Amino acid sequence: MRGEILSYDGTTQSGLISGDDGARYSFTAAALQSPAVPAAGLRVDFVPEADTATQILILAGAPSTVGVAGGLAAPTATGAGFDFTSAMFSFNGRLRRSHFWIGFLIIFGASLVLGWIPVLGGLVSLFLIWPNLAISVKRLHDMGKSGWLIAIPFGVNIVLTFIAFGIMISNVIATGGTADYYEDNPEAALAVMGPAIGLIGLAGLVSLGFLLWIGLVDSQKGENRFGPNPKGE
């Protein structure tokens, strides 16, 4: 079978291959059948055994000639650049902090600019949920945590938002005020909407705290159950 090397850690001499069958296979340097230096992006031919790649041959006609037999030594995952496709659309593997922030800024910038465009802005915002989840899940993987933890801020936001609107509607019904009444009485409007605004603000703080947590905590050293360390440590 053929595939492409996704990452390789020169320290542990282990890495990850994406097979042309869509599956991913771990491998070690002992499985290499040629003197070429493995590096992300190189095409390989290998024999799959369960979820492990064996008898790996780095192809001389790979897209990158760096690291091919007879060529220059290739950089390992430590020096690997930002892989847009893998970072933004795949939920597999790990993502280092710097690459997470690159992805986050791309998503934030796109949302900010396109959000001003009617209809299209809303559609793009929905589309950007996927890459936002992808970079967050892989960042959790890099910390050695389950990607399902991303459900915490989403769940808290949904629950608190529903509670906030429920409180606001209940207060409006209880006071019997009309739109004109609240417009002429800002104090009454604040009293009705205050608790709801507080809960929505709390939801925002939860999201901010989660963002800072996954964006600032360092990678788990070495290889974990989600793959090799993207920093090569």
Coordinates of C-alpha atoms in Angstrom, one line a residue:
M1 CA 0.0 0.0 0.0
R2 CA 1.1 3.6 -0.6
G3 CA 0.6 6.6 1.6
E4 CA 2.3 9.8 3.0
I5 CA 4.2 10.4 6.1
L6 CA 2.3 12.8 8.3
S7 CA 4.9 13.2 11.0
Y8 CA 8.2 11.8 12.3
D9 CA 9.9 12.3 15.6
G10 CA 13.7 11.9 15.3
T11 CA 14.1 11.6 19.1
T12 CA 11.8 8.6 19.5
Q13 CA 12.3 7.5 15.9
S14 CA 8.6 7.0 15.4
G15 CA 6.0 8.6 13.3
L16 CA 2.6 8.4 11.6
I17 CA 1.6 7.5 8.0
S18 CA -1.6 8.4 6.2
G19 CA -2.5 5.5 3.9
D20 CA -4.2 5.9 0.6
D21 CA -7.0 3.8 2.1
G22 CA -7.8 6.7 4.4
A23 CA -6.5 5.0 7.6
R24 CA -3.5 6.0 9.6
Y25 CA -0.6 3.8 10.6
S26 CA 2.1 4.3 13.2
F27 CA 5.7 3.2 12.4
T28 CA 9.2 3.2 13.8
A29 CA 12.5 3.7 12.1
A30 CA 13.2 0.0 12.3
A31 CA 10.5 -0.6 9.7
L32 CA 12.3 1.5 7.1
Q33 CA 13.7 -0.5 4.2
S34 CA 15.9 2.3 2.8
P35 CA 18.6 4.7 4.1
A36 CA 16.4 7.7 3.3
V37 CA 15.5 10.0 6.2
P38 CA 11.7 10.0 6.9
A39 CA 10.0 13.4 7.0
A40 CA 6.4 14.8 6.8
G41 CA 5.1 15.0 3.2
L42 CA 7.1 12.2 1.7
R43 CA 5.3 9.4 -0.2
V44 CA 6.0 5.9 0.9
D45 CA 5.2 2.3 0.1
F46 CA 4.5 0.0 3.0
V47 CA 2.9 -3.2 4.3
P48 CA 0.1 -2.6 6.8
E49 CA -0.3 -4.9 9.8
A50 CA -3.3 -3.9 11.9
D51 CA -2.6 -0.2 12.7
T52 CA 1.1 -0.4 12.1
A53 CA 3.2 0.2 8.9
T54 CA 6.0 -2.3 8.2
Q55 CA 8.5 -2.7 5.4
I56 CA 8.4 1.0 4.6
L57 CA 10.1 2.2 1.4
I58 CA 10.4 5.9 0.8
L59 CA 9.6 6.6 -2.8
A60 CA 12.2 8.5 -4.9
G61 CA 9.4 10.2 -6.8
A62 CA 7.8 11.8 -3.7
P63 CA 6.6 15.4 -4.0
S64 CA 9.5 16.5 -1.9
T65 CA 13.0 15.4 -2.7
V66 CA 14.3 16.4 0.7
G67 CA 15.2 13.2 2.6
V68 CA 14.9 10.9 -0.4
A69 CA 17.8 8.4 -0.7
G70 CA 20.8 10.3 -2.0
G71 CA 19.3 13.7 -1.1
L72 CA 19.8 16.0 1.8
A73 CA 18.6 15.2 5.3
A74 CA 15.1 16.2 6.0
P75 CA 13.8 18.2 8.9
T76 CA 11.7 16.3 11.4
A77 CA 8.4 17.2 12.8
T78 CA 10.2 19.7 15.1
G79 CA 10.7 22.0 12.1
A80 CA 7.5 21.2 10.3
G81 CA 5.5 24.2 9.1
F82 CA 1.8 24.8 9.5
D83 CA -0.2 22.2 7.5
F84 CA -3.4 24.1 6.7
T85 CA -5.4 21.1 5.5
S86 CA -4.5 18.8 8.3
A87 CA -4.8 21.4 11.0
M88 CA -8.2 22.9 9.9
F89 CA -10.1 19.9 8.7
S90 CA -8.8 16.7 10.3
F91 CA -9.7 15.6 13.9
N92 CA -6.8 13.1 14.0
G93 CA -3.4 13.6 15.6
R94 CA -2.0 16.4 17.6
L95 CA -1.5 20.2 17.2
R96 CA 1.1 22.3 18.9
R97 CA 0.3 25.6 20.5
S98 CA 1.7 27.9 17.8
H99 CA -0.2 26.1 15.1
F100 CA -3.4 26.2 17.1
W101 CA -3.2 30.0 17.4
I102 CA -2.4 30.3 13.7
G103 CA -5.6 28.3 12.9
F104 CA -7.6 30.3 15.5
L105 CA -6.5 33.7 14.0
I106 CA -7.4 32.5 10.5
I107 CA -10.9 31.4 11.7
F108 CA -11.4 34.6 13.7
G109 CA -10.3 36.9 10.9
A110 CA -12.5 35.1 8.4
S111 CA -15.5 35.4 10.7
L112 CA -14.8 39.1 11.4
V113 CA -14.5 40.0 7.7
L114 CA -17.2 37.8 6.2
G115 CA -19.6 38.4 9.1
W116 CA -20.5 41.8 7.5
I117 CA -21.8 40.1 4.4
P118 CA -25.6 39.3 4.6
V119 CA -26.5 35.6 4.3
L120 CA -23.0 34.6 3.1
G121 CA -21.6 35.7 6.4
G122 CA -24.0 33.4 8.3
L123 CA -23.3 30.5 6.0
V124 CA -19.5 30.9 6.4
S125 CA -19.9 31.1 10.2
L126 CA -21.6 27.8 10.2
F127 CA -18.9 26.3 8.0
L128 CA -16.2 27.6 10.3
I129 CA -17.6 25.5 13.2
W130 CA -15.8 22.5 11.7
P131 CA -12.2 23.9 11.5
N132 CA -12.7 25.5 15.0
L133 CA -13.6 22.1 16.4
A134 CA -10.8 20.4 14.5
I135 CA -8.0 22.6 15.9
S136 CA -9.5 22.5 19.4
V137 CA -9.8 18.7 19.4
K138 CA -6.2 18.2 18.2
R139 CA -4.9 20.7 20.7
L140 CA -6.6 18.6 23.5
H141 CA -5.0 15.5 22.0
D142 CA -1.6 17.3 22.1
M143 CA -2.2 17.8 25.9
G144 CA -3.0 14.2 26.3
K145 CA -6.7 14.9 26.8
S146 CA -9.8 13.5 25.2
G147 CA -11.2 15.6 22.3
W148 CA -14.7 15.2 23.8
L149 CA -13.8 17.8 26.4
I150 CA -14.6 20.4 23.7
A151 CA -18.2 19.6 24.6
I152 CA -17.8 21.4 27.9
P153 CA -17.8 25.1 26.7
F154 CA -20.3 24.3 24.0
G155 CA -22.7 22.6 26.4
V156 CA -22.3 25.4 29.1
N157 CA -23.0 28.1 26.5
I158 CA -26.1 26.4 25.2
V159 CA -27.5 25.7 28.7
L160 CA -26.7 29.2 30.0
T161 CA -28.1 30.9 26.9
F162 CA -31.4 29.0 27.2
I163 CA -31.6 29.8 30.9
A164 CA -30.9 33.5 30.2
F165 CA -33.6 33.8 27.6
G166 CA -36.0 31.9 29.9
I167 CA -35.4 34.3 32.7
M168 CA -35.8 37.3 30.4
I169 CA -39.1 36.1 29.0
S170 CA -40.4 35.3 32.5
N171 CA -39.4 38.7 33.8
V172 CA -41.2 40.4 30.8
I173 CA -44.3 38.3 31.4
A174 CA -44.2 39.0 35.2
T175 CA -43.9 42.8 34.8
G176 CA -46.4 43.0 31.9
G177 CA -44.3 45.7 30.2
T178 CA -44.5 46.5 26.5
A179 CA -41.7 47.4 24.2
D180 CA -42.6 51.1 24.5
Y181 CA -42.6 50.9 28.2
Y182 CA -39.1 49.5 28.4
E183 CA -37.9 52.0 25.9
D184 CA -39.1 54.8 28.1
N185 CA -37.8 53.2 31.3
P186 CA -34.2 52.0 30.9
E187 CA -34.0 51.1 34.6
A188 CA -36.9 48.7 34.2
A189 CA -35.4 47.2 31.1
L190 CA -32.1 46.7 32.9
A191 CA -33.8 45.0 35.8
V192 CA -35.6 42.6 33.5
M193 CA -32.6 41.9 31.3
G194 CA -29.8 42.1 33.9
P195 CA -29.8 38.5 35.0
A196 CA -29.9 37.3 31.4
I197 CA -27.0 39.5 30.4
G198 CA -25.1 38.2 33.4
L199 CA -25.6 34.6 32.4
I200 CA -24.6 35.3 28.8
G201 CA -21.5 37.0 30.1
L202 CA -20.7 34.0 32.3
A203 CA -21.0 31.8 29.2
G204 CA -18.5 34.0 27.5
L205 CA -16.1 33.7 30.4
V206 CA -16.3 29.9 30.3
S207 CA -15.4 29.9 26.6
L208 CA -12.6 32.4 27.1
G209 CA -11.2 30.3 30.0
F210 CA -11.3 27.1 27.9
L211 CA -9.6 28.9 25.0
L212 CA -6.8 30.1 27.2
W213 CA -6.4 26.6 28.7
I214 CA -6.0 24.7 25.5
G215 CA -4.0 27.6 23.9
L216 CA -1.4 28.0 26.7
V217 CA -0.8 24.6 28.2
D218 CA 2.3 22.9 26.7
S219 CA 2.4 19.7 24.7
Q220 CA 2.5 16.4 26.5
K221 CA 6.1 15.1 26.2
G222 CA 6.8 12.3 23.9
E223 CA 4.3 10.2 22.0
N224 CA 0.8 9.7 23.4
R225 CA -2.2 7.7 22.3
F226 CA -3.0 10.3 19.7
G227 CA 0.4 10.3 18.0
P228 CA 3.9 11.6 18.2
N229 CA 4.7 15.0 19.7
P230 CA 4.5 17.6 16.9
K231 CA 7.3 19.5 18.5
G232 CA 9.6 16.5 18.4
E233 CA 10.1 16.5 22.2

